[in-house]
Short mmCIF file of C-alpha atoms (C1' of nucleotides) in Angstrom, two decimals:
data_model
loop_
_atom_site.label_atom_id
_atom_site.label_comp_id
_atom_site.label_asym_id
_atom_site.label_seq_id
_atom_site.Cartn_x
_atom_site.Cartn_y
_atom_site.Cartn_z
CA UNK A 25 0.09 0.00 -0.13
CA UNK A 26 3.06 2.22 0.53
CA UNK A 27 2.19 4.87 -2.26
CA UNK A 28 4.95 7.28 -1.32
CA UNK A 29 7.69 6.34 -3.65
CA UNK A 30 11.16 7.71 -2.50
CA UNK A 31 12.83 9.93 -4.71
CA UNK A 32 15.73 7.66 -5.41
CA UNK A 33 13.61 4.76 -7.09
CA UNK A 34 11.68 7.64 -8.79
CA UNK A 35 14.79 8.59 -10.47
CA UNK A 36 16.11 5.32 -11.22
CA UNK A 37 12.78 4.37 -13.11
CA UNK A 38 13.02 7.52 -15.07
CA UNK A 39 16.69 6.96 -16.02
CA UNK A 40 16.02 3.58 -16.80
CA UNK A 41 13.49 4.53 -19.28
CA UNK A 42 15.45 7.24 -21.18
CA UNK A 43 18.71 5.37 -20.93
CA UNK A 44 17.31 2.28 -22.63
CA UNK A 45 15.50 4.43 -25.39
CA UNK A 46 18.26 6.71 -26.22
CA UNK A 47 21.62 5.24 -24.97
CA UNK A 48 24.05 6.70 -22.76
CA UNK A 49 25.42 9.19 -25.31
CA UNK A 50 22.23 10.71 -26.44
CA UNK A 51 20.48 11.01 -23.14
CA UNK A 52 20.15 14.26 -21.38
CA UNK A 53 20.05 14.69 -17.52
CA UNK A 54 17.31 17.34 -17.99
CA UNK A 55 15.19 14.67 -19.88
CA UNK A 56 15.58 12.18 -16.95
CA UNK A 57 14.43 14.91 -14.50
CA UNK A 58 11.61 15.83 -16.53
CA UNK A 59 10.53 12.21 -16.60
CA UNK A 60 10.94 11.90 -12.93
CA UNK A 61 9.19 15.04 -12.31
CA UNK A 62 12.01 16.70 -10.38
CA UNK A 63 14.66 19.09 -10.53
CA UNK A 64 17.75 18.32 -12.38
CA UNK A 65 20.16 19.01 -9.72
CA UNK A 66 18.59 16.42 -7.61
CA UNK A 67 19.89 13.83 -9.97
CA UNK A 68 23.42 15.00 -8.92
CA UNK A 69 22.79 15.07 -5.37
CA UNK A 70 21.67 11.26 -5.60
CA UNK A 71 24.03 10.11 -8.05
CA UNK A 72 27.01 12.31 -8.40
CA UNK A 73 27.39 12.03 -12.20
CA UNK A 74 25.55 11.00 -15.27
CA UNK A 75 28.11 8.11 -15.45
CA UNK A 76 27.32 6.73 -11.87
CA UNK A 77 23.54 7.03 -12.48
CA UNK A 78 24.18 5.08 -15.88
CA UNK A 79 26.04 2.26 -14.04
CA UNK A 80 23.52 1.86 -11.33
CA UNK A 81 20.97 1.27 -14.18
CA UNK A 82 22.99 -1.03 -16.17
CA UNK A 83 23.77 -3.24 -13.29
CA UNK A 84 20.08 -3.08 -12.37
CA UNK A 85 18.83 -3.98 -15.68
CA UNK A 86 21.24 -6.70 -16.29
CA UNK A 87 20.26 -8.49 -12.90
CA UNK A 88 16.79 -8.23 -13.69
CA UNK A 89 16.83 -10.18 -17.14
CA UNK A 90 19.75 -12.38 -17.00
CA UNK A 91 19.06 -14.80 -13.81
CA UNK A 92 15.75 -15.78 -15.55
CA UNK A 93 17.68 -17.14 -18.41
CA UNK A 94 20.59 -18.52 -16.30
CA UNK A 95 18.12 -20.50 -14.46
CA UNK A 96 16.84 -22.30 -17.44
CA UNK A 97 20.15 -23.20 -18.89
CA UNK A 98 21.33 -24.76 -15.61
CA UNK A 99 18.25 -26.76 -15.28
CA UNK A 100 18.12 -30.55 -15.94
CA UNK A 101 15.74 -30.65 -18.73
CA UNK A 102 16.92 -32.32 -22.00
CA UNK A 103 18.23 -30.30 -24.74
CA UNK A 104 15.24 -30.26 -26.85
CA UNK A 105 13.19 -29.19 -23.84
CA UNK A 106 15.72 -26.30 -23.20
CA UNK A 107 15.63 -25.12 -26.62
CA UNK A 108 11.71 -24.77 -26.20
CA UNK A 109 11.88 -23.07 -22.79
CA UNK A 110 14.81 -21.02 -23.76
CA UNK A 111 12.98 -19.33 -26.45
CA UNK A 112 9.92 -18.85 -24.52
CA UNK A 113 11.63 -17.37 -21.75
CA UNK A 114 13.93 -15.02 -23.62
CA UNK A 115 11.18 -13.59 -25.74
CA UNK A 116 9.11 -13.12 -23.00
CA UNK A 117 11.77 -11.35 -21.12
CA UNK A 118 12.14 -9.03 -24.02
CA UNK A 119 8.46 -8.35 -24.44
CA UNK A 120 8.58 -6.71 -21.10
CA UNK A 121 11.84 -4.97 -21.90
CA UNK A 122 11.73 -4.30 -25.59
CA UNK A 123 14.55 -1.75 -25.35
CA UNK A 124 16.86 -4.13 -23.34
CA UNK A 125 18.71 -5.89 -26.23
CA UNK A 126 19.41 -2.80 -28.34
CA UNK A 127 20.53 -1.01 -25.45
CA UNK A 128 22.99 -3.46 -24.35
CA UNK A 129 24.23 -4.10 -27.80
CA UNK A 130 24.76 -0.66 -28.64
CA UNK A 131 26.64 0.12 -25.48
CA UNK A 132 28.71 -2.81 -25.88
CA UNK A 133 29.48 -2.00 -29.44
CA UNK A 134 30.45 1.70 -28.76
CA UNK A 135 32.06 1.02 -25.48
CA UNK A 136 33.38 -2.58 -25.22
CA UNK A 137 36.10 -2.21 -22.74
CA UNK A 138 34.06 -0.38 -20.35
CA UNK A 139 30.77 -2.54 -20.56
CA UNK A 140 32.14 -6.16 -21.43
CA UNK A 141 33.75 -6.70 -17.89
CA UNK A 142 30.53 -6.17 -16.07
CA UNK A 143 28.69 -7.99 -18.60
CA UNK A 144 30.97 -11.04 -18.18
CA UNK A 145 29.84 -11.50 -14.68
CA UNK A 146 26.39 -12.34 -15.79
CA UNK A 147 26.96 -14.74 -18.75
CA UNK A 148 28.62 -17.69 -17.11
CA UNK A 149 25.54 -19.51 -18.19
CA UNK A 150 26.39 -19.70 -21.71
CA UNK A 151 29.10 -22.22 -21.38
CA UNK A 152 27.14 -24.36 -18.97
CA UNK A 153 25.12 -25.72 -21.94
CA UNK A 154 28.10 -26.59 -24.06
CA UNK A 155 28.72 -30.26 -22.58
CA UNK A 156 24.93 -30.99 -22.89
CA UNK A 157 24.90 -30.02 -26.63
CA UNK A 158 28.05 -32.08 -27.19
CA UNK A 159 26.71 -35.07 -25.15
CA UNK A 160 23.23 -35.09 -26.83
CA UNK A 161 23.85 -34.45 -30.31
CA UNK A 162 26.81 -32.94 -31.82
CA UNK A 163 29.09 -35.92 -31.18
CA UNK A 164 27.47 -37.95 -33.89
CA UNK A 165 26.38 -35.28 -36.17
CA UNK A 166 28.45 -32.63 -37.58
CA UNK A 167 26.92 -29.71 -35.48
CA UNK A 168 28.90 -27.10 -33.71
CA UNK A 169 27.78 -26.33 -30.28
CA UNK A 170 28.95 -22.65 -30.63
CA UNK A 171 27.08 -21.97 -33.94
CA UNK A 172 23.80 -23.73 -32.43
CA UNK A 173 23.90 -21.28 -29.28
CA UNK A 174 24.38 -18.24 -31.67
CA UNK A 175 21.70 -19.41 -33.84
CA UNK A 176 19.31 -19.43 -31.02
CA UNK A 177 20.40 -16.02 -29.63
CA UNK A 178 20.10 -14.73 -33.05
CA UNK A 179 16.62 -16.13 -33.72
CA UNK A 180 15.45 -14.77 -30.47
CA UNK A 181 17.00 -11.22 -30.47
CA UNK A 182 17.28 -9.89 -33.87
CA UNK A 183 13.48 -9.74 -34.42
CA UNK A 184 13.56 -7.32 -31.27
CA UNK A 185 16.02 -5.01 -32.07
CA UNK A 186 14.86 -4.71 -35.86
CA UNK A 187 11.25 -4.09 -34.52
CA UNK A 188 11.21 -0.72 -36.58
CA UNK A 189 12.03 -2.46 -39.90
CA UNK A 190 9.77 -5.53 -39.32
CA UNK A 191 6.91 -3.33 -38.17
CA UNK A 192 7.38 -0.58 -40.85
CA UNK A 193 8.29 -2.73 -43.83
CA UNK A 194 6.66 -6.20 -43.24
CA UNK A 195 3.65 -5.23 -41.24
CA UNK A 196 2.70 -1.79 -42.63
CA UNK A 197 3.20 -0.14 -39.24
CA UNK A 198 0.58 -2.47 -37.55
CA UNK A 199 1.76 -2.74 -34.10
CA UNK A 200 -0.50 -5.83 -33.34
CA UNK A 201 0.53 -7.72 -36.31
CA UNK A 202 4.19 -7.22 -35.24
CA UNK A 203 3.25 -8.37 -31.66
CA UNK A 204 1.54 -11.38 -33.01
CA UNK A 205 4.50 -12.30 -35.11
CA UNK A 206 6.89 -12.23 -32.18
CA UNK A 207 4.36 -14.18 -29.99
CA UNK A 208 4.26 -16.89 -32.67
CA UNK A 209 8.01 -17.19 -32.69
CA UNK A 210 8.12 -18.45 -29.19
CA UNK A 211 7.10 -21.77 -31.05
CA UNK A 212 8.49 -21.31 -34.47
CA UNK A 213 11.98 -20.72 -33.34
CA UNK A 214 12.14 -24.25 -31.21
CA UNK A 215 10.36 -25.84 -34.17
CA UNK A 216 12.71 -24.42 -36.80
CA UNK A 217 15.85 -25.27 -34.54
CA UNK A 218 14.93 -28.69 -33.49
CA UNK A 219 13.73 -29.72 -37.03
CA UNK A 220 17.21 -28.79 -38.32
CA UNK A 221 19.40 -30.54 -35.85
CA UNK A 222 17.33 -33.78 -35.43
CA UNK A 223 17.80 -35.99 -38.17
CA UNK B 14 45.64 7.54 -61.31
CA UNK B 15 43.91 10.57 -60.12
CA UNK B 16 45.68 10.98 -56.77
CA UNK B 17 44.24 14.28 -56.03
CA UNK B 18 40.98 13.48 -54.09
CA UNK B 19 38.72 16.39 -53.80
CA UNK B 20 37.73 17.65 -50.39
CA UNK B 21 34.15 16.70 -50.40
CA UNK B 22 34.78 12.85 -50.90
CA UNK B 23 37.66 13.32 -48.34
CA UNK B 24 34.89 14.61 -46.07
CA UNK B 25 32.46 11.94 -46.91
CA UNK B 26 34.86 9.11 -46.35
CA UNK B 27 35.84 10.60 -42.93
CA UNK B 28 32.14 11.07 -41.78
CA UNK B 29 31.30 7.68 -43.11
CA UNK B 30 33.93 6.18 -40.65
CA UNK B 31 33.00 8.02 -37.62
CA UNK B 32 29.23 8.04 -38.04
CA UNK B 33 29.12 4.49 -38.41
CA UNK B 34 31.23 3.69 -35.39
CA UNK B 35 29.64 6.23 -33.12
CA UNK B 36 26.25 6.81 -34.38
CA UNK B 37 24.84 10.25 -35.09
CA UNK B 38 24.33 11.54 -31.35
CA UNK B 39 27.63 10.44 -30.08
CA UNK B 40 29.70 11.92 -33.12
CA UNK B 41 31.61 15.09 -32.95
CA UNK B 42 32.19 17.33 -35.90
CA UNK B 43 35.65 17.95 -34.65
CA UNK B 44 36.48 14.21 -34.85
CA UNK B 45 35.27 13.95 -38.51
CA UNK B 46 37.51 17.18 -39.45
CA UNK B 47 40.59 15.30 -37.63
CA UNK B 48 40.03 12.29 -39.62
CA UNK B 49 39.63 14.01 -42.65
CA UNK B 50 42.83 16.02 -42.04
CA UNK B 51 40.94 19.38 -42.70
CA UNK B 52 39.56 22.27 -40.62
CA UNK B 53 36.22 22.07 -38.76
CA UNK B 54 34.68 24.91 -40.43
CA UNK B 55 35.30 23.34 -43.92
CA UNK B 56 32.57 20.63 -42.89
CA UNK B 57 30.18 23.51 -42.70
CA UNK B 58 31.08 24.96 -45.97
CA UNK B 59 30.46 21.71 -47.84
CA UNK B 60 27.32 20.40 -45.76
CA UNK B 61 25.89 23.09 -43.93
CA UNK B 62 24.85 21.05 -40.84
CA UNK B 63 25.70 18.01 -39.11
CA UNK B 64 22.32 16.58 -40.04
CA UNK B 65 22.87 17.20 -43.58
CA UNK B 66 26.17 15.59 -43.67
CA UNK B 67 24.78 12.76 -41.82
CA UNK B 68 21.85 12.37 -44.34
CA UNK B 69 24.18 12.28 -47.26
CA UNK B 70 26.30 9.72 -45.51
CA UNK B 71 23.21 7.44 -44.62
CA UNK B 72 22.01 7.73 -48.40
CA UNK B 73 25.31 6.74 -49.71
CA UNK B 74 25.87 3.72 -47.28
CA UNK B 75 22.59 2.32 -48.06
CA UNK B 76 22.91 2.52 -51.70
CA UNK B 77 26.30 0.86 -51.72
CA UNK B 78 25.18 -2.25 -49.58
CA UNK B 79 21.52 -2.80 -50.42
CA UNK B 80 21.82 -3.47 -54.22
CA UNK B 81 24.31 -6.30 -53.81
CA UNK B 82 21.75 -8.11 -51.93
CA UNK B 83 18.63 -6.93 -54.07
CA UNK B 84 20.22 -8.47 -56.98
CA UNK B 85 20.47 -11.89 -55.49
CA UNK B 86 16.84 -11.97 -54.36
CA UNK B 87 15.47 -10.95 -57.72
CA UNK B 88 17.82 -13.31 -59.73
CA UNK B 89 16.17 -16.63 -60.96
CA UNK B 90 18.07 -19.26 -58.71
CA UNK B 91 16.10 -22.03 -57.00
CA UNK B 92 15.08 -21.10 -53.64
CA UNK B 93 17.91 -23.09 -51.80
CA UNK B 94 20.42 -21.67 -54.08
CA UNK B 95 19.42 -18.52 -53.12
CA UNK B 96 19.70 -19.26 -49.49
CA UNK B 97 23.09 -20.31 -49.97
CA UNK B 98 24.11 -17.12 -52.11
CA UNK B 99 22.18 -14.92 -49.78
CA UNK B 100 24.17 -15.88 -46.74
CA UNK B 101 27.49 -15.62 -48.44
CA UNK B 102 26.57 -12.11 -50.00
CA UNK B 103 25.12 -10.70 -46.76
CA UNK B 104 28.00 -11.89 -44.47
CA UNK B 105 30.56 -10.76 -47.18
CA UNK B 106 28.89 -7.30 -47.48
CA UNK B 107 29.38 -7.00 -43.45
CA UNK B 108 32.67 -8.29 -43.32
CA UNK B 109 33.60 -5.17 -45.43
CA UNK B 110 31.33 -2.90 -43.53
CA UNK B 111 31.20 -4.43 -40.04
CA UNK B 112 29.62 -1.20 -38.33
CA UNK B 113 26.93 -1.00 -40.92
CA UNK B 114 24.05 -3.17 -39.42
CA UNK B 115 24.36 -1.76 -35.89
CA UNK B 116 24.47 1.76 -37.54
CA UNK B 117 21.42 1.27 -39.28
CA UNK B 118 19.61 -0.50 -36.54
CA UNK B 119 20.52 1.74 -33.84
CA UNK B 120 19.61 5.05 -35.85
CA UNK B 121 16.55 3.28 -36.92
CA UNK B 122 15.64 2.29 -33.14
CA UNK B 123 16.21 5.77 -31.83
CA UNK B 124 14.79 7.73 -34.66
CA UNK B 125 12.43 5.56 -36.68
CA UNK B 126 10.12 8.24 -38.02
CA UNK B 127 13.08 10.15 -39.56
CA UNK B 128 15.09 7.22 -40.78
CA UNK B 129 12.38 4.59 -41.78
CA UNK B 130 10.94 6.48 -44.88
CA UNK B 131 14.51 6.57 -46.45
CA UNK B 132 14.98 3.00 -45.72
CA UNK B 133 12.05 1.79 -47.15
CA UNK B 134 13.05 2.95 -50.65
CA UNK B 135 15.88 0.32 -50.69
CA UNK B 136 13.87 -2.50 -49.32
CA UNK B 137 11.57 -3.53 -51.92
CA UNK B 138 13.49 -6.60 -52.63
CA UNK B 139 12.26 -8.35 -49.41
CA UNK B 140 8.87 -8.87 -50.72
CA UNK B 141 9.98 -10.08 -54.16
CA UNK B 142 11.04 -13.45 -52.71
CA UNK B 143 7.86 -14.28 -50.92
CA UNK B 144 5.95 -15.84 -53.91
CA UNK B 145 9.00 -18.12 -54.69
CA UNK B 146 9.07 -19.29 -50.87
CA UNK B 147 5.29 -20.07 -51.06
CA UNK B 148 5.55 -21.90 -54.40
CA UNK B 149 8.61 -23.95 -53.64
CA UNK B 150 8.10 -25.16 -49.93
CA UNK B 151 5.50 -23.57 -47.89
CA UNK B 152 2.26 -24.55 -49.62
CA UNK B 153 2.78 -28.23 -48.63
CA UNK B 154 4.60 -27.72 -45.43
CA UNK B 155 3.55 -25.46 -42.46
CA UNK B 156 6.37 -22.98 -43.08
CA UNK B 157 5.68 -19.31 -42.91
CA UNK B 158 7.55 -17.22 -45.65
CA UNK B 159 7.91 -14.18 -43.19
CA UNK B 160 9.33 -16.32 -40.49
CA UNK B 161 11.75 -18.13 -42.90
CA UNK B 162 12.94 -14.49 -44.10
CA UNK B 163 13.42 -13.25 -40.65
CA UNK B 164 15.21 -16.29 -39.65
CA UNK B 165 17.70 -15.84 -42.47
CA UNK B 166 18.17 -12.24 -41.45
CA UNK B 167 18.64 -12.99 -37.89
CA UNK B 168 21.17 -15.66 -38.44
CA UNK B 169 23.21 -13.47 -40.79
CA UNK B 170 23.08 -10.02 -38.86
CA UNK B 171 23.01 -10.82 -35.33
CA UNK B 172 26.65 -12.24 -35.02
CA UNK B 173 27.78 -9.17 -36.70
CA UNK B 174 26.05 -6.71 -34.24
CA UNK B 175 26.98 -8.99 -31.30
CA UNK B 176 30.60 -9.08 -32.00
CA UNK B 177 32.01 -7.70 -28.79
CA UNK B 178 30.08 -10.19 -26.88
CA UNK B 179 30.91 -13.14 -29.01
CA UNK B 180 34.58 -12.12 -29.44
CA UNK B 181 34.91 -11.23 -25.48
CA UNK B 182 32.86 -14.24 -23.99
CA UNK B 183 33.05 -17.14 -26.54
CA UNK B 184 36.46 -16.43 -28.05
CA UNK B 185 38.44 -14.99 -25.09
CA UNK B 186 39.14 -11.73 -27.08
CA UNK B 187 40.78 -13.56 -29.97
CA UNK B 188 39.92 -11.55 -33.21
CA UNK B 189 40.95 -14.35 -35.41
CA UNK B 190 38.79 -16.89 -33.66
CA UNK B 191 35.97 -14.58 -34.30
CA UNK B 192 36.47 -13.87 -37.87
CA UNK B 193 36.97 -17.69 -38.48
CA UNK B 194 33.61 -18.17 -36.79
CA UNK B 195 31.89 -15.53 -38.96
CA UNK B 196 33.28 -17.13 -42.11
CA UNK B 197 32.16 -20.43 -41.26
CA UNK B 198 28.88 -19.19 -41.07
CA UNK B 199 28.47 -18.68 -44.65
CA UNK B 200 28.22 -22.34 -45.13
CA UNK B 201 26.77 -23.27 -41.76
CA UNK B 202 23.69 -20.95 -42.06
CA UNK B 203 22.30 -22.36 -45.35
CA UNK B 204 23.08 -25.77 -44.08
CA UNK B 205 21.12 -25.19 -40.81
CA UNK B 206 18.35 -23.71 -42.76
CA UNK B 207 17.96 -26.10 -45.65
CA UNK B 208 18.28 -28.86 -43.19
CA UNK B 209 15.24 -27.33 -41.14
CA UNK B 210 12.91 -26.57 -44.18
CA UNK B 211 13.37 -29.67 -46.27
CA UNK B 212 11.64 -32.74 -45.11
"C1'" DG C 2 38.33 27.15 -50.75
"C1'" DT C 3 40.64 27.21 -46.50
"C1'" DC C 4 42.23 28.93 -42.48
"C1'" DT C 5 41.38 31.53 -37.65
"C1'" DA C 6 38.44 33.57 -34.41
"C1'" DT C 7 34.31 34.07 -32.17
"C1'" DA C 8 29.48 33.81 -31.29
"C1'" DT C 9 26.00 30.96 -29.49
"C1'" DC C 10 23.95 27.24 -27.36
"C1'" DG C 11 23.09 23.21 -24.52
"C1'" DG C 12 24.36 20.17 -21.22
"C1'" DG C 13 26.87 18.49 -16.77
"C1'" DA C 14 28.02 19.91 -12.63
"C1'" DT C 15 28.38 22.92 -8.34
"C1'" DA C 16 27.00 26.54 -4.85
"C1'" DG C 17 24.20 28.13 -1.72
"C1'" DA C 18 19.45 29.49 -0.18
"C1'" DC C 19 15.35 27.54 1.87
"C1'" DG D 4 16.24 16.95 0.61
"C1'" DT D 5 14.81 19.86 -2.80
"C1'" DC D 6 15.06 24.16 -5.22
"C1'" DT D 7 17.22 28.43 -8.18
"C1'" DA D 8 20.96 30.30 -10.04
"C1'" DT D 9 25.17 29.88 -11.98
"C1'" DC D 10 29.90 28.19 -13.58
"C1'" DC D 11 32.20 26.12 -17.25
"C1'" DC D 12 33.06 23.38 -20.87
"C1'" DG D 13 32.52 21.29 -25.24
"C1'" DA D 14 30.20 21.32 -29.64
"C1'" DT D 15 27.72 23.40 -33.70
"C1'" DA D 16 27.89 27.05 -36.45
"C1'" DT D 17 29.16 31.81 -38.50
"C1'" DA D 18 32.18 35.93 -39.84
"C1'" DG D 19 35.59 37.30 -42.01
"C1'" DA D 20 40.63 37.56 -43.27
"C1'" DC D 21 43.65 35.40 -46.68
#
DNA sequence: GTCTATATCGGGATAGAC
DNA sequence: GTCTATCCCGATATAGAC
């Protein structure tokens, strides 16, 4: 019932929204202040610099999204089950945070030396699936575990970051058609992938 | 033999390099001037504003990369042949312009209303392949032409824009390993896709 | 056409009143 | 803790000399 939100979380929410949409470089402190409905200098009172505010956001966003996925990968489902759950979990997470993938990839791309280390802490899960892939399929067929992982990531993430093109060109700017398309992919991707790797 | 490059193309080349790496918002006119080895105010002499300079670049870059792809799609190869040529052509184009996909997607993402219209002019080719897909495969199987196109695009483009993660996390920062991986995908993607859609 | 100097503006950050 | 006023720098853009 606590309706009184403290200023700090007010700022964090506003900053998250603006940073995710515009990226670090294009974000203005003024815009965050407006979004939060407070004064610009309050931002500096709570987080000394724009950089520190960004860091706080980045850490928070990563630790919100990544664990959901990590949990799937380290569970003890079969590989085919994991592929199905993975696509569903990934895409569902992005439906809630549609700017997340572009945000992370863009910051990584323009500032790898700064962003990559902190990103690394969160991605141990990727390697954990390798043994299982090798065990369940790639030993007898000529399937490369790394290529398979990247295929899964590509198929899930690209349609999210390319939303403006897909929506604008394939779906004549119809938001709902785009959303349906994404929803359908939760089933289509596993079907497509599993179809390819099982003989 | 014409070694005397005129100032305008000098500027365009420099601007292309910087804009593609940093995006519009984070690019400084000074940096473009330095890269071109000329004075900052010359930029304004040739292209009145940063915005106009950017527009010139964007148009040029699009018209350099897109036609190569368009040509493949409108040729009269079979669908399976096209899938092979498409992956090779696409990835080869990105090997030469590694920042191109992130550049375009990021500008689209942060400024769709401005960028999308000009982008549209170049992407008529996508629809041209639909009838062929429907004719050659999707009628008898339950394969959606749109999903298939997006799968191809995803598999080709994502590994390029996610380079920092792949290189940093999968390949321990080894540039050559990353490049080999991308090279291999020219064959792996068609194999993966064709394997999935042919019964 | 190319340069130097300068105007102008916007944004991050700080000082200080309340 | 929150606001107003202000500093200061960096970046776009223009004026004007050569």
